mmCIF file of C-alpha atoms in Angstrom:
data_model
loop_
_atom_site.group_PDB
_atom_site.id
_atom_site.type_symbol
_atom_site.label_atom_id
_atom_site.label_comp_id
_atom_site.label_asym_id
_atom_site.label_seq_id
_atom_site.Cartn_x
_atom_site.Cartn_y
_atom_site.Cartn_z
ATOM 1 C CA UNK A 128 -11.188 -2.669 20.017
ATOM 2 C CA UNK A 129 -7.487 -3.459 20.381
ATOM 3 C CA UNK A 130 -5.175 -1.765 22.894
ATOM 4 C CA UNK A 131 -3.557 1.371 21.543
ATOM 5 C CA UNK A 132 0.249 1.707 21.570
ATOM 6 C CA UNK A 133 1.590 4.832 19.893
ATOM 7 C CA UNK A 134 5.105 4.981 18.428
ATOM 8 C CA UNK A 135 6.407 7.716 16.127
ATOM 9 C CA UNK A 136 8.275 6.024 13.290
ATOM 10 C CA UNK A 137 9.210 6.848 10.625
ATOM 11 C CA UNK A 138 9.616 10.559 9.948
ATOM 12 C CA UNK A 139 7.073 11.655 7.339
ATOM 13 C CA UNK A 140 7.465 14.703 5.122
ATOM 14 C CA UNK A 141 4.505 15.524 2.883
ATOM 15 C CA UNK A 142 4.339 18.437 0.492
ATOM 16 C CA UNK A 143 4.974 19.641 -3.028
ATOM 17 C CA UNK A 144 8.594 19.470 -4.226
ATOM 18 C CA UNK A 145 9.810 17.603 -1.131
ATOM 19 C CA UNK A 146 11.997 15.403 -3.354
ATOM 20 C CA UNK A 147 14.193 18.455 -4.060
ATOM 21 C CA UNK A 148 15.435 18.055 -0.472
ATOM 22 C CA UNK A 149 16.231 14.341 -0.654
ATOM 23 C CA UNK A 150 19.976 15.083 -0.708
ATOM 24 C CA UNK A 151 19.752 17.058 2.514
ATOM 25 C CA UNK A 152 17.780 14.372 4.349
ATOM 26 C CA UNK A 153 19.985 11.568 3.032
ATOM 27 C CA UNK A 154 23.143 13.194 4.462
ATOM 28 C CA UNK A 155 21.803 12.625 7.965
ATOM 29 C CA UNK A 156 21.819 8.855 7.400
ATOM 30 C CA UNK A 157 24.959 8.153 5.385
ATOM 31 C CA UNK A 158 26.958 8.903 2.258
ATOM 32 C CA UNK A 159 26.697 5.690 0.208
ATOM 33 C CA UNK A 160 23.333 4.402 -1.005
ATOM 34 C CA UNK A 161 21.608 2.030 -3.326
ATOM 35 C CA UNK A 162 18.839 3.804 -5.260
ATOM 36 C CA UNK A 163 16.092 1.349 -6.211
ATOM 37 C CA UNK A 164 13.942 3.086 -8.767
ATOM 38 C CA UNK A 165 10.991 2.108 -10.939
ATOM 39 C CA UNK A 166 12.268 2.187 -14.549
ATOM 40 C CA UNK A 167 9.043 3.963 -15.545
ATOM 41 C CA UNK A 168 10.272 7.051 -13.651
ATOM 42 C CA UNK A 169 13.092 7.435 -16.165
ATOM 43 C CA UNK A 170 10.614 7.519 -19.027
ATOM 44 C CA UNK A 171 8.526 10.299 -17.452
ATOM 45 C CA UNK A 172 11.498 12.387 -16.289
ATOM 46 C CA UNK A 173 11.001 11.874 -12.540
ATOM 47 C CA UNK A 174 14.262 9.970 -12.035
ATOM 48 C CA UNK A 175 16.347 13.051 -12.858
ATOM 49 C CA UNK A 176 14.494 15.074 -10.222
ATOM 50 C CA UNK A 177 15.531 12.533 -7.598
ATOM 51 C CA UNK A 178 19.100 12.082 -8.817
ATOM 52 C CA UNK A 179 19.935 15.798 -9.127
ATOM 53 C CA UNK A 180 19.675 16.618 -5.374
ATOM 54 C CA UNK A 181 21.796 13.546 -4.583
ATOM 55 C CA UNK A 182 24.493 14.742 -6.991
ATOM 56 C CA UNK A 183 24.370 18.279 -5.593
ATOM 57 C CA UNK A 184 24.988 16.960 -2.076
ATOM 58 C CA UNK A 185 27.743 14.629 -3.337
ATOM 59 C CA UNK A 186 25.923 11.482 -2.203
ATOM 60 C CA UNK A 187 27.580 8.313 -3.500
ATOM 61 C CA UNK A 188 24.935 6.004 -4.978
ATOM 62 C CA UNK A 189 24.279 3.417 -7.645
ATOM 63 C CA UNK A 190 20.969 2.640 -9.348
ATOM 64 C CA UNK A 191 19.096 -0.657 -9.420
ATOM 65 C CA UNK A 192 16.052 -0.693 -11.720
ATOM 66 C CA UNK A 193 15.658 -4.316 -12.816
ATOM 67 C CA UNK A 194 12.254 -4.769 -11.214
ATOM 68 C CA UNK A 195 9.954 -5.587 -14.125
ATOM 69 C CA UNK A 196 8.727 -8.802 -12.485
ATOM 70 C CA UNK A 197 7.698 -7.151 -9.228
ATOM 71 C CA UNK A 198 8.881 -7.814 -5.691
ATOM 72 C CA UNK A 199 9.808 -11.443 -6.213
ATOM 73 C CA UNK A 200 12.488 -13.251 -4.257
ATOM 74 C CA UNK A 201 14.735 -13.692 -7.275
ATOM 75 C CA UNK A 202 14.907 -9.926 -7.836
ATOM 76 C CA UNK A 203 15.347 -9.274 -4.112
ATOM 77 C CA UNK A 204 18.277 -11.712 -3.900
ATOM 78 C CA UNK A 205 19.945 -10.047 -6.880
ATOM 79 C CA UNK A 206 19.579 -6.563 -5.432
ATOM 80 C CA UNK A 207 20.571 -7.732 -1.936
ATOM 81 C CA UNK A 208 23.824 -9.184 -3.271
ATOM 82 C CA UNK A 209 24.694 -5.884 -4.980
ATOM 83 C CA UNK A 210 23.889 -3.842 -1.872
ATOM 84 C CA UNK A 211 26.063 -6.024 0.353
ATOM 85 C CA UNK A 212 28.986 -5.966 -2.076
ATOM 86 C CA UNK A 213 28.803 -2.164 -2.221
ATOM 87 C CA UNK A 214 28.658 -1.863 1.610
ATOM 88 C CA UNK A 215 25.906 0.744 1.350
ATOM 89 C CA UNK A 216 24.807 2.827 4.329
ATOM 90 C CA UNK A 217 21.164 2.675 3.326
ATOM 91 C CA UNK A 218 18.571 2.214 0.588
ATOM 92 C CA UNK A 219 16.532 4.872 -1.212
ATOM 93 C CA UNK A 220 13.393 3.500 -2.869
ATOM 94 C CA UNK A 221 11.465 5.559 -5.431
ATOM 95 C CA UNK A 222 8.378 4.107 -7.064
ATOM 96 C CA UNK A 223 5.220 2.184 -6.294
ATOM 97 C CA UNK A 224 4.586 -0.734 -3.971
ATOM 98 C CA UNK A 225 6.765 -3.277 -5.767
ATOM 99 C CA UNK A 226 9.805 -0.964 -5.605
ATOM 100 C CA UNK A 227 9.278 -0.159 -1.947
ATOM 101 C CA UNK A 228 8.652 -3.819 -1.048
ATOM 102 C CA UNK A 229 11.947 -4.846 -2.663
ATOM 103 C CA UNK A 230 13.760 -2.164 -0.671
ATOM 104 C CA UNK A 231 12.030 -3.112 2.584
ATOM 105 C CA UNK A 232 12.957 -6.771 2.131
ATOM 106 C CA UNK A 233 16.622 -5.904 1.491
ATOM 107 C CA UNK A 234 16.838 -3.619 4.513
ATOM 108 C CA UNK A 235 15.174 -6.193 6.754
ATOM 109 C CA UNK A 236 17.676 -9.006 6.084
ATOM 110 C CA UNK A 237 20.783 -7.017 5.058
ATOM 111 C CA UNK A 238 22.858 -7.968 8.121
ATOM 112 C CA UNK A 239 21.497 -11.506 8.488
ATOM 113 C CA UNK A 240 23.757 -14.528 7.893
ATOM 114 C CA UNK A 241 20.927 -16.848 6.859
ATOM 115 C CA UNK A 242 19.527 -16.993 3.338
ATOM 116 C CA UNK A 243 16.546 -14.937 2.210
ATOM 117 C CA UNK A 244 14.249 -17.954 1.881
ATOM 118 C CA UNK A 245 14.512 -18.766 5.582
ATOM 119 C CA UNK A 246 12.776 -15.457 6.289
ATOM 120 C CA UNK A 247 10.339 -15.902 3.423
ATOM 121 C CA UNK A 248 9.359 -19.194 5.066
ATOM 122 C CA UNK A 249 8.663 -17.536 8.419
ATOM 123 C CA UNK A 250 11.907 -16.850 10.312
ATOM 124 C CA UNK A 251 12.083 -13.456 12.038
ATOM 125 C CA UNK A 252 15.148 -11.212 11.470
ATOM 126 C CA UNK A 253 17.187 -10.627 14.635
ATOM 127 C CA UNK A 254 19.768 -8.080 13.473
ATOM 128 C CA UNK A 255 19.325 -4.353 13.023
ATOM 129 C CA UNK A 256 17.815 -3.284 9.720
ATOM 130 C CA UNK A 257 19.527 -1.152 7.103
ATOM 131 C CA UNK A 258 18.145 2.435 7.021
ATOM 132 C CA UNK A 259 15.480 2.990 4.365
ATOM 133 C CA UNK A 260 14.198 6.171 2.727
ATOM 134 C CA UNK A 261 10.998 5.837 0.699
ATOM 135 C CA UNK A 262 9.713 8.129 -2.046
ATOM 136 C CA UNK A 263 6.275 6.742 -3.000
ATOM 137 C CA UNK A 264 5.017 7.701 -6.451
ATOM 138 C CA UNK A 265 1.445 6.566 -5.761
ATOM 139 C CA UNK A 266 -0.920 7.891 -3.118
ATOM 140 C CA UNK A 267 -1.190 4.649 -1.116
ATOM 141 C CA UNK A 268 0.765 1.642 0.067
ATOM 142 C CA UNK A 269 -0.827 -0.765 2.567
ATOM 143 C CA UNK A 270 2.546 -1.982 3.861
ATOM 144 C CA UNK A 271 4.905 1.009 3.719
ATOM 145 C CA UNK A 272 4.583 1.563 7.493
ATOM 146 C CA UNK A 273 3.779 -2.054 8.342
ATOM 147 C CA UNK A 274 5.805 -4.679 10.208
ATOM 148 C CA UNK A 275 5.256 -6.996 7.219
ATOM 149 C CA UNK A 276 6.563 -6.843 3.659
ATOM 150 C CA UNK A 277 4.647 -8.710 0.945
ATOM 151 C CA UNK A 278 6.956 -10.515 -1.473
ATOM 152 C CA UNK A 279 6.360 -13.016 -4.257
ATOM 153 C CA UNK A 280 8.031 -16.370 -3.688
ATOM 154 C CA UNK A 281 9.682 -17.170 -7.034
ATOM 155 C CA UNK A 282 9.513 -20.881 -6.240
ATOM 156 C CA UNK A 283 5.715 -20.967 -6.210
ATOM 157 C CA UNK A 284 4.416 -17.527 -7.285
ATOM 158 C CA UNK A 285 2.709 -17.313 -3.908
ATOM 159 C CA UNK A 286 2.447 -14.122 -1.909
ATOM 160 C CA UNK A 287 4.425 -14.299 1.339
ATOM 161 C CA UNK A 288 4.708 -11.833 4.213
ATOM 162 C CA UNK A 289 8.274 -11.149 5.283
ATOM 163 C CA UNK A 290 8.453 -10.058 8.928
ATOM 164 C CA UNK A 291 10.352 -6.828 9.643
ATOM 165 C CA UNK A 292 11.851 -5.386 12.770
ATOM 166 C CA UNK A 293 10.276 -2.160 14.041
ATOM 167 C CA UNK A 294 11.528 1.193 12.737
ATOM 168 C CA UNK A 295 12.578 -0.295 9.414
ATOM 169 C CA UNK A 296 11.743 2.854 7.430
ATOM 170 C CA UNK A 297 13.553 5.984 8.624
ATOM 171 C CA UNK A 298 11.982 8.566 6.319
ATOM 172 C CA UNK A 299 9.088 8.782 3.852
ATOM 173 C CA UNK A 300 8.817 11.680 1.406
ATOM 174 C CA UNK A 301 5.327 12.125 -0.030
ATOM 175 C CA UNK A 302 5.441 14.526 -2.990
ATOM 176 C CA UNK A 303 1.988 15.020 -4.605
ATOM 177 C CA UNK A 304 3.636 16.096 -7.859
ATOM 178 C CA UNK A 305 4.857 12.535 -8.410
ATOM 179 C CA UNK A 306 1.294 11.221 -8.706
ATOM 180 C CA UNK A 307 0.688 13.507 -11.693
ATOM 181 C CA UNK A 308 2.547 10.941 -13.813
ATOM 182 C CA UNK A 309 -0.279 8.418 -13.316
ATOM 183 C CA UNK A 310 -2.895 7.949 -16.020
ATOM 184 C CA UNK A 311 -6.481 8.984 -15.341
ATOM 185 C CA UNK A 312 -7.477 5.327 -15.116
ATOM 186 C CA UNK A 313 -4.708 4.572 -12.601
ATOM 187 C CA UNK A 314 -5.602 7.598 -10.476
ATOM 188 C CA UNK A 315 -9.270 6.577 -10.423
ATOM 189 C CA UNK A 316 -8.642 2.958 -9.429
ATOM 190 C CA UNK A 317 -6.013 3.892 -6.828
ATOM 191 C CA UNK A 318 -8.337 6.489 -5.310
ATOM 192 C CA UNK A 319 -11.014 3.822 -4.800
ATOM 193 C CA UNK A 320 -8.387 1.386 -3.519
ATOM 194 C CA UNK A 321 -7.176 3.998 -1.020
ATOM 195 C CA UNK A 322 -10.710 4.523 0.245
ATOM 196 C CA UNK A 323 -11.051 0.732 0.505
ATOM 197 C CA UNK A 324 -7.834 0.508 2.530
ATOM 198 C CA UNK A 325 -9.078 3.192 4.926
ATOM 199 C CA UNK A 326 -12.408 1.397 5.338
ATOM 200 C CA UNK A 327 -10.707 -1.952 5.967
ATOM 201 C CA UNK A 328 -8.568 -0.375 8.690
ATOM 202 C CA UNK A 329 -11.678 1.157 10.261
ATOM 203 C CA UNK A 330 -13.544 -2.141 10.596
ATOM 204 C CA UNK A 331 -10.555 -4.341 11.478
ATOM 205 C CA UNK A 332 -10.402 -6.229 14.765
ATOM 206 C CA UNK A 333 -7.130 -4.381 15.434
ATOM 207 C CA UNK A 334 -8.551 -0.871 15.050
ATOM 208 C CA UNK A 335 -7.976 1.627 17.853
ATOM 209 C CA UNK A 336 -9.388 5.048 18.614
ATOM 210 C CA UNK A 337 -6.283 6.617 17.058
ATOM 211 C CA UNK A 338 -6.400 4.599 13.834
ATOM 212 C CA UNK A 339 -10.130 5.382 13.627
ATOM 213 C CA UNK A 340 -9.431 9.091 14.007
ATOM 214 C CA UNK A 341 -6.866 8.991 11.192
ATOM 215 C CA UNK A 342 -9.258 7.032 8.942
ATOM 216 C CA UNK A 343 -12.074 9.523 9.510
ATOM 217 C CA UNK A 344 -9.909 12.503 8.587
ATOM 218 C CA UNK A 345 -8.353 10.639 5.658
ATOM 219 C CA UNK A 346 -11.808 9.688 4.343
ATOM 220 C CA UNK A 347 -12.908 13.303 4.519
ATOM 221 C CA UNK A 348 -9.890 14.376 2.453
ATOM 222 C CA UNK A 349 -10.427 11.579 -0.067
ATOM 223 C CA UNK A 350 -14.047 12.667 -0.448
ATOM 224 C CA UNK A 351 -12.949 16.233 -1.221
ATOM 225 C CA UNK A 352 -10.451 14.915 -3.787
ATOM 226 C CA UNK A 353 -12.925 12.585 -5.504
ATOM 227 C CA UNK A 354 -16.031 14.792 -5.441
ATOM 228 C CA UNK A 355 -14.828 18.353 -4.962
ATOM 229 C CA UNK A 356 -14.957 20.528 -1.884
ATOM 230 C CA UNK A 357 -18.326 21.506 -0.352
ATOM 231 C CA UNK A 358 -16.871 24.915 0.416
ATOM 232 C CA UNK A 359 -14.967 27.518 -1.595
ATOM 233 C CA UNK A 360 -12.627 27.920 1.390
ATOM 234 C CA UNK A 361 -10.975 24.564 0.547
ATOM 235 C CA UNK A 362 -8.807 25.160 -2.519
ATOM 236 C CA UNK A 363 -6.233 22.391 -2.077
ATOM 237 C CA UNK A 364 -5.501 20.630 -5.408
ATOM 238 C CA UNK A 365 -6.957 17.135 -5.827
ATOM 239 C CA UNK A 366 -3.527 15.465 -6.112
ATOM 240 C CA UNK A 367 -2.488 16.941 -2.750
ATOM 241 C CA UNK A 368 -5.728 15.812 -1.094
ATOM 242 C CA UNK A 369 -5.281 12.305 -2.517
ATOM 243 C CA UNK A 370 -1.711 12.141 -1.221
ATOM 244 C CA UNK A 371 -2.756 13.372 2.226
ATOM 245 C CA UNK A 372 -5.649 10.901 2.355
ATOM 246 C CA UNK A 373 -3.420 8.097 1.063
ATOM 247 C CA UNK A 374 -0.757 8.794 3.675
ATOM 248 C CA UNK A 375 -3.408 8.640 6.410
ATOM 249 C CA UNK A 376 -4.928 5.444 5.014
ATOM 250 C CA UNK A 377 -1.481 3.817 4.895
ATOM 251 C CA UNK A 378 -0.723 4.908 8.461
ATOM 252 C CA UNK A 379 -4.070 3.616 9.695
ATOM 253 C CA UNK A 380 -3.496 0.307 7.914
ATOM 254 C CA UNK A 381 -0.191 -0.167 9.778
ATOM 255 C CA UNK A 382 -1.793 0.738 13.125
ATOM 256 C CA UNK A 383 -4.784 -1.497 12.407
ATOM 257 C CA UNK A 384 -4.720 -4.013 9.538
ATOM 258 C CA UNK A 385 -5.527 -4.392 5.841
ATOM 259 C CA UNK A 386 -8.692 -6.362 5.082
ATOM 260 C CA UNK A 387 -10.230 -8.808 2.640
ATOM 261 C CA UNK A 388 -9.849 -6.777 -0.550
ATOM 262 C CA UNK A 389 -6.213 -5.897 0.141
ATOM 263 C CA UNK A 390 -5.429 -9.504 1.074
ATOM 264 C CA UNK A 391 -6.945 -10.925 -2.097
ATOM 265 C CA UNK A 392 -5.436 -8.190 -4.263
ATOM 266 C CA UNK A 393 -2.001 -9.256 -3.017
ATOM 267 C CA UNK A 394 -2.495 -12.963 -3.702
ATOM 268 C CA UNK A 395 -4.101 -12.437 -7.138
ATOM 269 C CA UNK A 396 -1.334 -10.038 -8.137
ATOM 270 C CA UNK A 397 1.339 -12.495 -7.006
ATOM 271 C CA UNK A 398 -0.073 -15.358 -9.052
ATOM 272 C CA UNK A 399 -1.309 -13.580 -12.164
ATOM 273 C CA UNK A 400 0.210 -10.046 -12.117
ATOM 274 C CA UNK A 401 -3.239 -8.445 -12.161
ATOM 275 C CA UNK A 402 -3.460 -4.840 -10.927
ATOM 276 C CA UNK A 403 -3.955 -4.696 -7.152
ATOM 277 C CA UNK A 404 -5.896 -1.447 -7.372
ATOM 278 C CA UNK A 405 -8.397 -2.900 -9.860
ATOM 279 C CA UNK A 406 -8.957 -6.022 -7.749
ATOM 280 C CA UNK A 407 -9.459 -3.937 -4.593
ATOM 281 C CA UNK A 408 -11.849 -1.582 -6.383
ATOM 282 C CA UNK A 409 -13.992 -4.450 -7.663
ATOM 283 C CA UNK A 410 -14.131 -6.175 -4.266
ATOM 284 C CA UNK A 411 -14.758 -2.983 -2.270
ATOM 285 C CA UNK A 412 -18.595 -2.830 -2.580
ATOM 286 C CA UNK A 413 -18.831 -6.478 -1.547
ATOM 287 C CA UNK A 414 -16.574 -5.809 1.447
ATOM 288 C CA UNK A 415 -18.931 -2.996 2.493
ATOM 289 C CA UNK A 416 -22.000 -5.231 2.169
ATOM 290 C CA UNK A 417 -20.306 -8.045 4.084
ATOM 291 C CA UNK A 418 -19.172 -5.696 6.883
ATOM 292 C CA UNK A 419 -22.702 -4.278 7.160
ATOM 293 C CA UNK A 420 -23.729 -7.495 8.913
ATOM 294 C CA UNK A 421 -21.545 -6.770 11.961
ATOM 295 C CA UNK A 422 -20.028 -3.265 11.588
ATOM 296 C CA UNK A 423 -22.984 -1.348 10.169
ATOM 297 C CA UNK A 424 -22.508 1.568 12.570
ATOM 298 C CA UNK A 425 -18.925 2.221 11.453
ATOM 299 C CA UNK A 426 -19.733 1.754 7.769
ATOM 300 C CA UNK A 427 -22.627 4.202 8.087
ATOM 301 C CA UNK A 428 -20.421 6.761 9.820
ATOM 302 C CA UNK A 429 -17.802 6.619 7.061
ATOM 303 C CA UNK A 430 -20.553 6.919 4.460
ATOM 304 C CA UNK A 431 -21.705 10.197 5.998
ATOM 305 C CA UNK A 432 -18.150 11.529 6.400
ATOM 306 C CA UNK A 433 -17.606 10.782 2.721
ATOM 307 C CA UNK A 434 -20.906 12.545 1.919
ATOM 308 C CA UNK A 435 -22.143 9.422 0.167
ATOM 309 C CA UNK A 436 -25.202 9.615 2.449
ATOM 310 C CA UNK A 437 -26.836 12.631 4.136
ATOM 311 C CA UNK A 438 -26.491 13.093 7.885
ATOM 312 C CA UNK A 439 -30.175 12.289 8.472
ATOM 313 C CA UNK A 440 -29.955 8.934 6.664
ATOM 314 C CA UNK A 441 -30.656 5.791 8.659
ATOM 315 C CA UNK A 442 -27.885 3.286 9.283
ATOM 316 C CA UNK A 443 -29.208 0.913 6.627
ATOM 317 C CA UNK A 444 -29.622 3.726 4.099
ATOM 318 C CA UNK A 445 -26.090 5.001 4.727
ATOM 319 C CA UNK A 446 -24.559 1.551 4.240
ATOM 320 C CA UNK A 447 -26.457 1.019 0.982
ATOM 321 C CA UNK A 448 -25.439 4.491 -0.204
ATOM 322 C CA UNK A 449 -21.761 3.752 0.492
ATOM 323 C CA UNK A 450 -21.734 0.596 -1.642
ATOM 324 C CA UNK A 451 -23.655 2.378 -4.396
ATOM 325 C CA UNK A 452 -21.224 5.322 -4.221
ATOM 326 C CA UNK A 453 -18.310 2.983 -4.966
ATOM 327 C CA UNK A 454 -20.141 1.243 -7.807
ATOM 328 C CA UNK A 455 -20.990 4.603 -9.368
ATOM 329 C CA UNK A 456 -17.337 5.664 -9.187
ATOM 330 C CA UNK A 457 -16.302 2.425 -10.897
ATOM 331 C CA UNK A 458 -18.881 2.949 -13.658
ATOM 332 C CA UNK A 459 -18.150 6.666 -14.103
ATOM 333 C CA UNK A 460 -14.447 6.011 -14.567
ATOM 334 C CA UNK A 461 -15.000 3.034 -16.912
ATOM 335 C CA UNK A 462 -13.209 0.623 -14.575
ATOM 336 C CA UNK A 463 -13.837 -3.142 -14.605
ATOM 337 C CA UNK A 464 -16.816 -3.977 -12.395
ATOM 338 C CA UNK A 465 -16.311 -7.749 -12.195
ATOM 339 C CA UNK A 466 -13.297 -9.966 -11.612
ATOM 340 C CA UNK A 467 -14.062 -11.865 -14.820
ATOM 341 C CA UNK A 468 -13.336 -8.601 -16.673
ATOM 342 C CA UNK A 469 -9.704 -9.025 -15.568
ATOM 343 C CA UNK A 470 -9.394 -12.293 -17.538
ATOM 344 C CA UNK A 471 -9.304 -14.431 -14.387
ATOM 345 C CA UNK A 472 -11.147 -17.758 -14.100
ATOM 346 C CA UNK A 473 -13.041 -19.086 -11.099
ATOM 347 C CA UNK A 474 -10.495 -21.906 -10.777
ATOM 348 C CA UNK A 475 -7.689 -19.344 -10.544
ATOM 349 C CA UNK A 476 -9.602 -17.414 -7.891
ATOM 350 C CA UNK A 477 -9.987 -20.601 -5.854
ATOM 351 C CA UNK A 478 -6.208 -20.985 -5.831
ATOM 352 C CA UNK A 479 -5.768 -17.356 -4.742
ATOM 353 C CA UNK A 480 -8.282 -17.845 -1.924
ATOM 354 C CA UNK A 481 -6.222 -20.808 -0.689
ATOM 355 C CA UNK A 482 -3.121 -18.606 -0.753
ATOM 356 C CA UNK A 483 -4.949 -15.935 1.251
ATOM 357 C CA UNK A 484 -5.954 -18.470 3.869
ATOM 358 C CA UNK A 485 -2.280 -19.269 4.491
ATOM 359 C CA UNK A 486 -1.245 -15.671 5.265
ATOM 360 C CA UNK A 487 -1.211 -14.189 8.776
ATOM 361 C CA UNK A 488 -3.464 -11.352 7.600
ATOM 362 C CA UNK A 489 -6.462 -13.670 7.675
ATOM 363 C CA UNK A 490 -6.278 -13.568 11.488
ATOM 364 C CA UNK A 491 -6.888 -9.803 11.601
ATOM 365 C CA UNK A 492 -9.845 -9.568 9.215
ATOM 366 C CA UNK A 493 -13.049 -7.922 10.505
ATOM 367 C CA UNK A 494 -14.585 -11.343 11.151
ATOM 368 C CA UNK A 495 -13.320 -14.887 11.428
ATOM 369 C CA UNK A 496 -12.837 -16.254 7.916
ATOM 370 C CA UNK A 497 -11.431 -19.312 6.178
ATOM 371 C CA UNK A 498 -10.196 -19.694 2.620
ATOM 372 C CA UNK A 499 -13.687 -20.961 1.760
ATOM 373 C CA UNK A 500 -15.185 -17.705 3.026
ATOM 374 C CA UNK A 501 -12.700 -15.737 0.942
ATOM 375 C CA UNK A 502 -13.659 -17.784 -2.121
ATOM 376 C CA UNK A 503 -17.363 -17.143 -1.507
ATOM 377 C CA UNK A 504 -16.738 -13.396 -1.580
ATOM 378 C CA UNK A 505 -14.628 -13.699 -4.726
ATOM 379 C CA UNK A 506 -17.454 -15.614 -6.438
ATOM 380 C CA UNK A 507 -19.869 -12.801 -5.606
ATOM 381 C CA UNK A 508 -17.557 -10.343 -7.327
ATOM 382 C CA UNK A 509 -16.856 -12.640 -10.281
#
């Protein structure tokens, strides 16, 4: 288990209607901001709920919402140019992972004199980062608290990890009401993906006793959200439990590391724009079965915390029950069970496995792996 170093950053505020206070929190950072917002939020009426508090507190801002192609370097360069010309004091990002990744990339290199692609190719920023406020609209984000930002290199459509300085994000507002805009299918796949992220953090080589503690509590909350509470004393709505569990899974991922499913979901999404949550969900049972060969004790413990297996179950029984639990959730929610159901070919998966082997994340997986090992797991799930 890795050494444990505990740093409190960023500030996290989690609760219903927290976005109504965004104006108040923003005043503590500056008065001129760039608001990067997922255009979908305008369609569902969420954008107005974010903009109104900013107007009430007389915050000067302008909106950037041209992010249809995801967090690619071309979009980041365009937004970065606008932010620099406006001399903003910070960035507010409202949306899912692609929105937040664009904002993180901008904040990381805002004061740098070198071009964006130098950092995409591996250079480390040396200047202070621009303050960032995040308003996630999904219950999970593997990299929101991380020292890396995944971006899509527009030159090659490869996933790259942009290195950040510490304390990049100053404030994260988790409002469970924002997740109510997701479809039932999206909520189901993201719930499984969140559980996968927590499990990956738990079995990572970088896990610590603190990240393990957060994963265990987060898994318990996710279990209540996905299966209902075992006690009438727990009356917290499912969307709140999912947000709480997702926040903990994201925190644990930053303290530990994402794993195989998250890595491959990033590379497949970068190349072919396939849903990360669906890829992670499909790969999750195979990740459990692979980890059972060397982390069976931890997998079995999570299985019992999740109530996928009874307390008296043997280690082998608990591991099997965990994988079956995930497969049943996939089937019950009519989600794709195989990668071929996502209209991806084996040849395309081979290319994505090569991309995964080039990322630093491969060095923190639960066991030593090469791109060939990644491809073998993808073929199992195909």
